[in-house]
CSV table of C-alpha atoms in Angstrom, one decimal:
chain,number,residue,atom,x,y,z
A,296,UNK,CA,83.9,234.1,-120.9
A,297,UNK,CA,85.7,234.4,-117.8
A,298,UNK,CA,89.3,233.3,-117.7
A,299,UNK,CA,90.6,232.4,-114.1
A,300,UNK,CA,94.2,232.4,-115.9
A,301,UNK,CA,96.4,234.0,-118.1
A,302,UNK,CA,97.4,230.3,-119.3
A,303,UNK,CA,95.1,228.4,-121.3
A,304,UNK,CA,96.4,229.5,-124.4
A,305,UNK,CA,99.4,228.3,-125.1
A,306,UNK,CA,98.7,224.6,-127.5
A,307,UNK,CA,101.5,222.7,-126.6
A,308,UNK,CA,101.3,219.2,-127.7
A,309,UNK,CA,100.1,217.0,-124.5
A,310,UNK,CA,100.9,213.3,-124.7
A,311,UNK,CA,98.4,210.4,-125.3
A,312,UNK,CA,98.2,207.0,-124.8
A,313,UNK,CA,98.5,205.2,-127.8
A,314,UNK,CA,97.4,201.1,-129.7
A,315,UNK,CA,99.8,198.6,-131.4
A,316,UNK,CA,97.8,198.8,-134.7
A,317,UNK,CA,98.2,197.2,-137.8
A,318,UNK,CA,97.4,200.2,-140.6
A,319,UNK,CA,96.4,200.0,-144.3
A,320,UNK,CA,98.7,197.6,-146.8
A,321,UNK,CA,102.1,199.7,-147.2
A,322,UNK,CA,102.7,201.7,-150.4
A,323,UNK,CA,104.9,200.7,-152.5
A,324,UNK,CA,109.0,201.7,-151.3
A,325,UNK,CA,109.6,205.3,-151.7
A,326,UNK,CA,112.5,207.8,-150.1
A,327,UNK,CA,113.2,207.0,-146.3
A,328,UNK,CA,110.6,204.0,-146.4
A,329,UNK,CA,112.4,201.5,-148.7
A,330,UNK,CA,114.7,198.1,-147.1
A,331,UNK,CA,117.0,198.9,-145.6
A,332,UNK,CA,116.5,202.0,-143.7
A,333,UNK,CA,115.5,202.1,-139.6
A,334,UNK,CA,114.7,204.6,-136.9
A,335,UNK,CA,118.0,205.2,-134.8
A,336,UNK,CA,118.6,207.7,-131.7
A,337,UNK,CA,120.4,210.3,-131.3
A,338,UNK,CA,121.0,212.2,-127.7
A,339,UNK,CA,119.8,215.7,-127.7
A,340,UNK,CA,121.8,217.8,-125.9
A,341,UNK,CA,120.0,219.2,-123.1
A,342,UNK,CA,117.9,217.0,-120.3
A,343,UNK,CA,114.6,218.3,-118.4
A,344,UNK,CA,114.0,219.9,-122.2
A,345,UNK,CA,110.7,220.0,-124.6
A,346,UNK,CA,111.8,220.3,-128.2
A,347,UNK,CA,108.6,221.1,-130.3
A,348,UNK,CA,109.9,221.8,-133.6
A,349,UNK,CA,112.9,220.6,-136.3
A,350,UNK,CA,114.1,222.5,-139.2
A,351,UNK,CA,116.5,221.4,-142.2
A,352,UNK,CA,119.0,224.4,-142.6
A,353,UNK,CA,120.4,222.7,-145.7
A,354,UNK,CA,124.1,221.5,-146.5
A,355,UNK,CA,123.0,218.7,-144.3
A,356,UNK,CA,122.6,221.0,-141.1
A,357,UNK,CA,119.4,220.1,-138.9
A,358,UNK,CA,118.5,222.7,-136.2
A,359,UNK,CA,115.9,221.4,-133.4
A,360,UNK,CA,114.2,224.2,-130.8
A,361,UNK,CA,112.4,224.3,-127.9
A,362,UNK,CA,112.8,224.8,-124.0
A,363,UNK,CA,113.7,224.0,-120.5
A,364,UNK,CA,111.7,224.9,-117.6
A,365,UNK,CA,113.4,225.9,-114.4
A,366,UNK,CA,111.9,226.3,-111.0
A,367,UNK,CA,112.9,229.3,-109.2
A,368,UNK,CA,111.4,229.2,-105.6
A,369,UNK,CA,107.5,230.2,-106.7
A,370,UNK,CA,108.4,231.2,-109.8
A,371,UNK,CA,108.6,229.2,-113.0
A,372,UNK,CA,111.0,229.6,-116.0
A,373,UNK,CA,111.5,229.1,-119.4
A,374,UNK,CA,114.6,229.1,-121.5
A,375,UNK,CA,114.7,229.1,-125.0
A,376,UNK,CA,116.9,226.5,-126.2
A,377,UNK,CA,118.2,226.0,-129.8
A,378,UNK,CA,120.4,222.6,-131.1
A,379,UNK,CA,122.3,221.8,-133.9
A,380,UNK,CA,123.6,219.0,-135.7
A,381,UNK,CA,125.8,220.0,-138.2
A,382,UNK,CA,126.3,216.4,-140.6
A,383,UNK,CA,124.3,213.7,-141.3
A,384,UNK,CA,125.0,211.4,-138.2
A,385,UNK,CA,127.3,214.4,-136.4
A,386,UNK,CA,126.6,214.8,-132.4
A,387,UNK,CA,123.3,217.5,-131.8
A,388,UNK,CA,125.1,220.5,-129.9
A,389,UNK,CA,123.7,223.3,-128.2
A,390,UNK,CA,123.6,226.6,-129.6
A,391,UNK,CA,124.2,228.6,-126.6
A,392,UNK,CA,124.3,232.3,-128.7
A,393,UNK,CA,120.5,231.9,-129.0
A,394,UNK,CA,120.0,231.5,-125.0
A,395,UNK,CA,122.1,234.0,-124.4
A,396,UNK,CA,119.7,236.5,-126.6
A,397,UNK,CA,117.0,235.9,-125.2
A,398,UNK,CA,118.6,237.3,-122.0
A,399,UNK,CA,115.8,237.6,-119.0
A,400,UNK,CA,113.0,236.6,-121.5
A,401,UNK,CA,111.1,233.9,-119.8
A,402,UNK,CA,109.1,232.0,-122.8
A,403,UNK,CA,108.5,228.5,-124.8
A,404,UNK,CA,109.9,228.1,-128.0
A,405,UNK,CA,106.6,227.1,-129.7
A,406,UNK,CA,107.7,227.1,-133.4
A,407,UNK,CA,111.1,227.6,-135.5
A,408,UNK,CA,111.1,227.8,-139.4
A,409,UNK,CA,114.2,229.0,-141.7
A,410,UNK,CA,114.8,230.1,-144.9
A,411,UNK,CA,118.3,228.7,-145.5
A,412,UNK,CA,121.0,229.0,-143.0
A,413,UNK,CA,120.9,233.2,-142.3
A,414,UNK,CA,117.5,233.5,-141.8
A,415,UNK,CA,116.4,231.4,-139.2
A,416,UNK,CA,112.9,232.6,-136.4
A,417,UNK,CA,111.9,231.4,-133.4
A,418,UNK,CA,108.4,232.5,-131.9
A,419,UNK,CA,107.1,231.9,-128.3
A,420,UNK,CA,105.0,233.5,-125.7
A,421,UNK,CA,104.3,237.1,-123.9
A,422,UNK,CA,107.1,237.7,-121.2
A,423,UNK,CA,107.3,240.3,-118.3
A,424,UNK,CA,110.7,241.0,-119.7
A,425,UNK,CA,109.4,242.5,-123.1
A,426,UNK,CA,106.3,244.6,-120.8
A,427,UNK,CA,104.1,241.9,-121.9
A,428,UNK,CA,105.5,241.9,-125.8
A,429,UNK,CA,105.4,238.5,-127.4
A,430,UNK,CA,108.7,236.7,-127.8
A,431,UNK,CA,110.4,235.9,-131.1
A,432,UNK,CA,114.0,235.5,-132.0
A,433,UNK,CA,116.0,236.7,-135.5
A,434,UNK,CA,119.3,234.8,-136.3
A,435,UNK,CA,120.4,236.1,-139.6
A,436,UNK,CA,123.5,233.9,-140.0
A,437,UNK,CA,126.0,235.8,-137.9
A,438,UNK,CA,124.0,237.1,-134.5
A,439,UNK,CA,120.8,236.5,-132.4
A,440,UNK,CA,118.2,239.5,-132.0
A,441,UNK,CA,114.9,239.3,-130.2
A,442,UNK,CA,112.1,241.1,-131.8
A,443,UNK,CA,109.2,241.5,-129.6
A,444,UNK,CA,105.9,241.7,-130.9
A,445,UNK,CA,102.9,243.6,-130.0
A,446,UNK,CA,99.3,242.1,-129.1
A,447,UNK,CA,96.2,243.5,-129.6
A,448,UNK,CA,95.1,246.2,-127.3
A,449,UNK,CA,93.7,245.5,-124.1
A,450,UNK,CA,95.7,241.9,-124.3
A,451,UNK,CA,96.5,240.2,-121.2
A,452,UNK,CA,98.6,237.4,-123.0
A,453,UNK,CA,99.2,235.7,-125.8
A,454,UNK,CA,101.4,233.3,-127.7
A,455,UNK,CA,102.5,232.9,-131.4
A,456,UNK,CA,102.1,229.2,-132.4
A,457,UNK,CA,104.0,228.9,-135.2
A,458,UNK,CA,105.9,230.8,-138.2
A,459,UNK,CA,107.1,230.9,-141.7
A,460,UNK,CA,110.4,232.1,-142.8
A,461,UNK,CA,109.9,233.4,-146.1
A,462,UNK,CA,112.0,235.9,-148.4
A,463,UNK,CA,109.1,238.1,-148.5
A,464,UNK,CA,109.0,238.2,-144.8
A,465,UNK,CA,107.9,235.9,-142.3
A,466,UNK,CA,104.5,235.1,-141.5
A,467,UNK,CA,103.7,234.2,-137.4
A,468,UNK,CA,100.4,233.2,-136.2
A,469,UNK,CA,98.9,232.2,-132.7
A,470,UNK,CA,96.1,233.6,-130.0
A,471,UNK,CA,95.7,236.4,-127.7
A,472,UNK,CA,93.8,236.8,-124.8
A,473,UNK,CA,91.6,240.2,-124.7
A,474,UNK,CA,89.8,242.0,-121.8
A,475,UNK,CA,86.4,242.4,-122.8
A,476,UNK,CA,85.1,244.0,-119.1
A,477,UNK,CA,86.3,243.8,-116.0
A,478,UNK,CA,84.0,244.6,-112.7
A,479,UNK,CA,84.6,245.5,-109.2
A,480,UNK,CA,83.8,242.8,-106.9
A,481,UNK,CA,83.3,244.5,-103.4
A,482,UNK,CA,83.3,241.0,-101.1
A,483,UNK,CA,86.5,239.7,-102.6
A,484,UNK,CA,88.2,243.4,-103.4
A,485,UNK,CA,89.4,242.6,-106.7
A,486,UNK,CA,88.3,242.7,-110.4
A,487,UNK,CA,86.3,240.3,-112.5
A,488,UNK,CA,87.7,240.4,-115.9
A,489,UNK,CA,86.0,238.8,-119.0
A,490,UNK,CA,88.1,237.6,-121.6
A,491,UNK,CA,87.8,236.7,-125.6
A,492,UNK,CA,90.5,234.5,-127.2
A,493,UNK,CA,91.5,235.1,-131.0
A,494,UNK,CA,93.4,234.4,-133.5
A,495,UNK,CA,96.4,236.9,-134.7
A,496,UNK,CA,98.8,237.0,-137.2
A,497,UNK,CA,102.2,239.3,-137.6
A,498,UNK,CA,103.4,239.7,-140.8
A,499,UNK,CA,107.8,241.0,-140.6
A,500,UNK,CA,108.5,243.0,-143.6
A,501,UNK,CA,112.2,243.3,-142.5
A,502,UNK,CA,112.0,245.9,-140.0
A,503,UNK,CA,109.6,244.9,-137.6
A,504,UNK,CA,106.6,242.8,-137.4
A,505,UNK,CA,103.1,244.4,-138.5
A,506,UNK,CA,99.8,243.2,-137.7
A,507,UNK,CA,97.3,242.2,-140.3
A,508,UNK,CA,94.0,242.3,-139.9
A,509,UNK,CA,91.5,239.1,-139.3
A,510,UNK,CA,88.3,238.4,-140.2
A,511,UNK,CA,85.6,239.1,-137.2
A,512,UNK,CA,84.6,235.7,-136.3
A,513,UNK,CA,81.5,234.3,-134.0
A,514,UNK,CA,82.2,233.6,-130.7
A,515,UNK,CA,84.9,234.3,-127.9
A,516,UNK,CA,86.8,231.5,-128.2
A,517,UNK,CA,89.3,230.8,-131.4
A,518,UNK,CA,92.9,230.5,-132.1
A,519,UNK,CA,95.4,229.9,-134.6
A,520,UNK,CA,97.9,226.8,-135.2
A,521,UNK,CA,99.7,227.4,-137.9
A,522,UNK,CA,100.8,229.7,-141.4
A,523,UNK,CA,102.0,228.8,-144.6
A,524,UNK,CA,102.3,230.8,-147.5
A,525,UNK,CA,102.4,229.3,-150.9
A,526,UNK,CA,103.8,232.9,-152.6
A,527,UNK,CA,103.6,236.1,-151.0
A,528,UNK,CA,100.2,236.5,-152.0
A,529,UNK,CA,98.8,232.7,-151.4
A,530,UNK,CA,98.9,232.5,-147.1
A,531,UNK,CA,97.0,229.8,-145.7
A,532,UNK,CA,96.3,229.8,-141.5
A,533,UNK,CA,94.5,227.1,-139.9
A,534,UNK,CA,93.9,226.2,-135.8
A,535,UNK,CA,90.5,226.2,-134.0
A,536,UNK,CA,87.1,227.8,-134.0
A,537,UNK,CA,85.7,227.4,-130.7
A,538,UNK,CA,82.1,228.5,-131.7
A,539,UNK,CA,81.7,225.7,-134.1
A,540,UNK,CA,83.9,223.5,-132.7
A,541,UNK,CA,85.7,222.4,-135.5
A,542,UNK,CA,89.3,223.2,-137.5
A,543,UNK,CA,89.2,227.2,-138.7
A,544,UNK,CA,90.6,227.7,-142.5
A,545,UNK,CA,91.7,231.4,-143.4
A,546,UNK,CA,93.4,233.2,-146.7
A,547,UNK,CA,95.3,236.2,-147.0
A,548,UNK,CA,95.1,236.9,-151.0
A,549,UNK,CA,97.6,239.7,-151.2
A,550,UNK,CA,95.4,242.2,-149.8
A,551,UNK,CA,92.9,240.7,-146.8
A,552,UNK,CA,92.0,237.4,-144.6
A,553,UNK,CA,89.3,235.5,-145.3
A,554,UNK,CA,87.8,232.8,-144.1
A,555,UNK,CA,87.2,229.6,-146.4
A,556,UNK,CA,84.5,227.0,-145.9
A,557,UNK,CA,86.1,223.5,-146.9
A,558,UNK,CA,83.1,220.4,-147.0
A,559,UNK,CA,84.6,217.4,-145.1
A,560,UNK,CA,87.6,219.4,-143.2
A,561,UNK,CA,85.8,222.3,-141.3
A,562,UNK,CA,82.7,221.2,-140.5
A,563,UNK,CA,83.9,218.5,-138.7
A,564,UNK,CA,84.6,218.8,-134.6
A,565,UNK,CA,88.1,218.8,-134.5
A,566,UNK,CA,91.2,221.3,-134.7
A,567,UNK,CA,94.2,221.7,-137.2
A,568,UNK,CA,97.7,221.8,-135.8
A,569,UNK,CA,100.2,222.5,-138.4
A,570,UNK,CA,100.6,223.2,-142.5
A,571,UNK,CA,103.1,222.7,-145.2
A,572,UNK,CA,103.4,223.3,-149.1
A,573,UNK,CA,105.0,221.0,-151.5
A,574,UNK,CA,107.0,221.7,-154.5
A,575,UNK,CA,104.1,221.9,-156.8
A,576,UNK,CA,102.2,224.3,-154.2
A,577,UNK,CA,99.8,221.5,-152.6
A,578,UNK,CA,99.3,222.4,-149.0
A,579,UNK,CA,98.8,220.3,-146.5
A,580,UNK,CA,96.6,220.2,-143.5
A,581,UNK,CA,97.1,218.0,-140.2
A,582,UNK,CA,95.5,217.9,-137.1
A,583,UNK,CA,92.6,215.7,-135.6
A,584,UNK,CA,89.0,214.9,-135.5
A,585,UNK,CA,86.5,214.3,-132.8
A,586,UNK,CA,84.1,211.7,-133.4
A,587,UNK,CA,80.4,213.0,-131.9
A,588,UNK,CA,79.1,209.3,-131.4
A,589,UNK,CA,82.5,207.9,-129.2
A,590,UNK,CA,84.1,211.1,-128.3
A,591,UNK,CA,87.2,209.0,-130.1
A,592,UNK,CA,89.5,211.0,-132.2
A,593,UNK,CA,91.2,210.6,-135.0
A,594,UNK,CA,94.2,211.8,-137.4
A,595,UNK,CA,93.2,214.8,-139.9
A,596,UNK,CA,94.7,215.0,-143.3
A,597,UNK,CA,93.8,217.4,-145.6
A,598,UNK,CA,95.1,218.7,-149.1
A,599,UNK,CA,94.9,222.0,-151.2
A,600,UNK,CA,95.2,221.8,-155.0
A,601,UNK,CA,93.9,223.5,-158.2
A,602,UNK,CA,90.4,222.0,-157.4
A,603,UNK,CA,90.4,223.1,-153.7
A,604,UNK,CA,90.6,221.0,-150.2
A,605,UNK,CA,90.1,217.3,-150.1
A,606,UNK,CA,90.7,215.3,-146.9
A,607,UNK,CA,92.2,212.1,-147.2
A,608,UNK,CA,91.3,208.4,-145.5
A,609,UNK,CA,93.8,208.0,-142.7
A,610,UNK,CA,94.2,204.2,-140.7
A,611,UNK,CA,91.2,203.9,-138.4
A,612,UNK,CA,93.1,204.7,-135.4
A,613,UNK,CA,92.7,206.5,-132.6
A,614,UNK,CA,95.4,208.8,-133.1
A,615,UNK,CA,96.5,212.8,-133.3
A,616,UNK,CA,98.9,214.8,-135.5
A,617,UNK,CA,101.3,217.5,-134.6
A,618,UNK,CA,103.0,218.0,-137.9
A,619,UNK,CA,104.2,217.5,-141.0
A,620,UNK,CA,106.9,217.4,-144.1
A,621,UNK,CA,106.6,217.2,-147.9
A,622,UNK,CA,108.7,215.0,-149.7
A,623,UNK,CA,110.3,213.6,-152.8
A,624,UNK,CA,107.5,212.7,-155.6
A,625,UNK,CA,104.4,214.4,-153.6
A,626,UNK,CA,104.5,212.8,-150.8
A,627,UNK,CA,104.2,213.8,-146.7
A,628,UNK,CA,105.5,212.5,-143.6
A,629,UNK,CA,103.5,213.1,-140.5
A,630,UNK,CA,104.6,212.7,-136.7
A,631,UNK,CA,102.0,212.8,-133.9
A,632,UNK,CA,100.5,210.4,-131.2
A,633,UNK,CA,98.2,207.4,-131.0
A,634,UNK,CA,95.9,207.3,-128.2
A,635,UNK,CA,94.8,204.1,-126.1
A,636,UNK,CA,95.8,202.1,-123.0
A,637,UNK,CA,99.8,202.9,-124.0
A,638,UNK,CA,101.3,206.1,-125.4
A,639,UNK,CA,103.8,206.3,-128.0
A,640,UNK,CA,104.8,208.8,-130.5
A,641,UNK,CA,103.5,207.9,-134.2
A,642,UNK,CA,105.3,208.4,-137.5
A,643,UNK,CA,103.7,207.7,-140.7
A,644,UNK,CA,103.9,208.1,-144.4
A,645,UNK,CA,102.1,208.6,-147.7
A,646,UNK,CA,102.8,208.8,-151.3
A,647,UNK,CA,100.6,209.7,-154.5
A,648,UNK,CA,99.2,206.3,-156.1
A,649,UNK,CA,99.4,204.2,-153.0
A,650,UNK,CA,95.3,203.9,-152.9
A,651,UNK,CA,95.3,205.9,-149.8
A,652,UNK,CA,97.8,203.3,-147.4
A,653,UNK,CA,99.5,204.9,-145.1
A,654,UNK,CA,102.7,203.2,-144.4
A,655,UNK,CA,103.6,203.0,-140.4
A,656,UNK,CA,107.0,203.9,-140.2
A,657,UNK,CA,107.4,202.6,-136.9
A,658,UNK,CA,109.2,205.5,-134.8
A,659,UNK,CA,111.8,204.0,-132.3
A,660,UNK,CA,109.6,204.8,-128.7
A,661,UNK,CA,112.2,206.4,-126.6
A,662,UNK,CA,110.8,204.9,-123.3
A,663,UNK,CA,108.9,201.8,-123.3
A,664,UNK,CA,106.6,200.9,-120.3
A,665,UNK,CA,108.5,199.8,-116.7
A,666,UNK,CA,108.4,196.4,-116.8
A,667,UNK,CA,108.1,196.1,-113.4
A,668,UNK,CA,105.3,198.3,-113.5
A,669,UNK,CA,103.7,198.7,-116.5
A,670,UNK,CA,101.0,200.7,-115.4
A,671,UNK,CA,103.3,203.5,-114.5
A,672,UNK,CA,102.4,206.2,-117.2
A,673,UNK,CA,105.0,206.7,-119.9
A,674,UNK,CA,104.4,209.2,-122.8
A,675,UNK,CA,105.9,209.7,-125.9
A,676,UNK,CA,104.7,211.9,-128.6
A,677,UNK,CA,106.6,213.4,-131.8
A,678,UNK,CA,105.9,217.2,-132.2
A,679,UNK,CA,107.9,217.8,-135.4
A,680,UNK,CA,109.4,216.3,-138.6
A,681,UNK,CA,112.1,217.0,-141.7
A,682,UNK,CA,113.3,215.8,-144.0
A,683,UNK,CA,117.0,216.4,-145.9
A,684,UNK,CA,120.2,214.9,-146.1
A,685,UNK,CA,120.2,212.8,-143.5
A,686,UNK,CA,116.5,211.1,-144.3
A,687,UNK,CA,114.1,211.9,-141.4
A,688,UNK,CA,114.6,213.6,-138.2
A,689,UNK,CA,112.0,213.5,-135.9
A,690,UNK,CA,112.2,215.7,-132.3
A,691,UNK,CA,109.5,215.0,-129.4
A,692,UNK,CA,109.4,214.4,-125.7
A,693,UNK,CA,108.9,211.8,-123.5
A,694,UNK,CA,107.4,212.0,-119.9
A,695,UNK,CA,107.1,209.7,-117.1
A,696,UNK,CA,104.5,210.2,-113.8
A,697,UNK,CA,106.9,212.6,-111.4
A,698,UNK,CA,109.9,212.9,-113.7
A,699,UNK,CA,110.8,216.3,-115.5
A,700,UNK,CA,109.9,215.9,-119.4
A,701,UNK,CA,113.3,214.5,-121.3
A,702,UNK,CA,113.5,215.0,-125.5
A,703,UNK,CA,113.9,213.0,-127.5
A,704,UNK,CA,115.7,213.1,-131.8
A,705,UNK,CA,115.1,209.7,-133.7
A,706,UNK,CA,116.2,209.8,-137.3
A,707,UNK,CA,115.4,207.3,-140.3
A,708,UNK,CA,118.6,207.0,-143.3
A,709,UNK,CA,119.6,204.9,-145.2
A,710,UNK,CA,122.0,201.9,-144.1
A,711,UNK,CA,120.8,202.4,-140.6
């Protein structure tokens, strides 16, 4: 497969139109979802800024990530950017110590995950300043310390996609892009290079991050959206398989990947985004499926248990998901876009013995349509959600045609 650029890889949520619907009867009132409780804003505190992921650092902290993009005459650049709000309802300020760190490193935060407030990773893309290393980023509760990682040889670029912060060690996962060939072409005086895009996955055993070993799959064209691990032998890492076209399932039992066939999840078109692991050690899959007779998609939900994957009903909306949360009783919250003549970011929410209804939480929209022009494109989707303290805190960006991409932090408490 010949790749004209070095860019295709990176997943980065793009925004969607989105429909007014009506979903299934609500479930009965639950944590965050009872009376009483409503979306409210809060200002983020950077402009021109994609946030793509929210972490609860506990005592009521809430950490969001992402970046800002800066052009520099031809050149464009990236700056890692971390915020914090320290309380329940306290003012989101930046944390300038983790833009310093990164220094000269030009990359997107795509993912942050923490375990507890001293061990806290952010993971991004390959950058000229690390001689084509991949960017992450260490804080371990005093100091800021990027950790470049290594990609496959022959690897033109890659990115890591998201990451779990574990006590073990974290787990990172993401795509790299591979020279397969490369030929001479005389007319042009250049090279033609073939690439292959796969999956890879670091594993940081607290000295630096190894590489463990994937399956060979079919194909030239697969990556990977996400990692969870249950227990340091129970790793779950789901994105895309491009030869089948549908969401890619693989385990790491302690000692090798695999990949695992799931009836009803991945042999569907479609791709997984994110993961997340409940209490009890359910894991949760979300995503989206293409339907072959429209080309419409829809919202994926999945769950692992004792008795393996199941997917679950979702409202018959056109709709994509970007991530998700586990909460009190069994329960997720999932964040995403629906997709139709308007686009707005989505929140929804389930709990066990509500029949499969979905509750639409009904996430404040940050920018609504110009009324003076209403067919001016405005998008707003939701990249990430936690829960904790202060209920719900949901980060995403909203866009608008010829206007730099401005974040947005909407959070759902009680007596709000």
């Amino acid at each position: 497969m010949l790749k004209p650029s070095r860019r295709p890889l990176l997943h980065v949520a793009v925004a969607t139109a989105a429909l007014t619907v009506a979903l299934s009867a609500p479930a009965p009132a639950f944590a965050w979802d009872a009376a009483g409780h409503a979306w409210a804003a809060e200002a983020a505190p950077y402009s021109d800024t994609t946030l793509l992921d929210v972490a609860d650092m506990g005592r009521g902290r809430t950490w969001a990530a992402g970046f800002t993009i800066r052009t520099e005459g031809k050149v464009t650049r990236f700056r890692p950017v971390v915020a914090e709000r320290a309380a329940p309802g306290a003012a989101w300020t930046p944390v300038p110590s983790a833009t310093a760190a990164a220094g000269e490193v030009s990359s997107r935060v795509n993912a942050m995950d923490v375990n507890g407030g001293c061990d806290v990773w952010l993971v991004g893309d390959d950058s000229a300043a690390l001689d084509g290393k991949v960017y992450t980023q260490h804080f371990d509760g005093e100091r800021w310390q990027v950790v470049p990682v290594e990609l496959p040889e022959k690897s033109d670029a890659g990115s890591l996609l998201d990451v779990d912060a574990r006590p073990g060690g974290a787990w990172a996962a993401g795509i790299a892009q591979i020279e397969v060939s490369r030929t001479w072409n005389e007319a042009k005086g250049g090279w033609n290079i073939e690439y292959r895009n796969a999956g890879i996955v670091r594993h940081f055993d607290g000295t630096a991050w190894r590489d463990v070993p994937l399956p060979e799959l079919p194909g030239d064209y697969w990556y990977l959206n996400g990692v969870q691990a249950v227990v340091d032998d129970d790793v779950w890492a789901t994105g895309y398989d491009g030869d089948t076209g549908s969401p890619l399932l693989l385990h790491y039992d302690g000692s090798a990947w695999q990949r695992v066939d799931a009836p009803g999840v991945t042999d569907v078109p479609g791709q997984a985004e994110k993961l997340a692991v409940s209490e009890d050690g359910t894991v949760w899959l979300v995503g989206e499926d293409w339907s072959p007779e429209d080309g419409s998609t829809r919202a994926l939900v999945a769950r692992h248990d004792a008795t393996g994957w199941h997917r679950l009903a979702v409202p018959d909306v056109p709709a994509r998901l970007h991530g998700v949360t586990t909460r009190p009783g069994g329960g997720i919250a999932v964040v995403g876009q629906t997709l139709g003549d308007r686009r707005d970011a989505l929140a929804w929410a389930w709990q066990p013995g509500s029949r499969n209804h979905w509750k639409d939480l009904a996430l404040l929209q940050p920018v609504a349509a110009d009324p003076t022009d209403p067919a001016t494109p405005v998008e707003n989707f939701a990249n990430a959600v936690t829960g904790g303290r202060a209920g719900l805190t949901v980060v995403g960006t909203s866009t608008a045609e010829g206007a730099e991409p401005q974040p947005f932090v909407s959070v759902r408490s009680r007596g709000r």
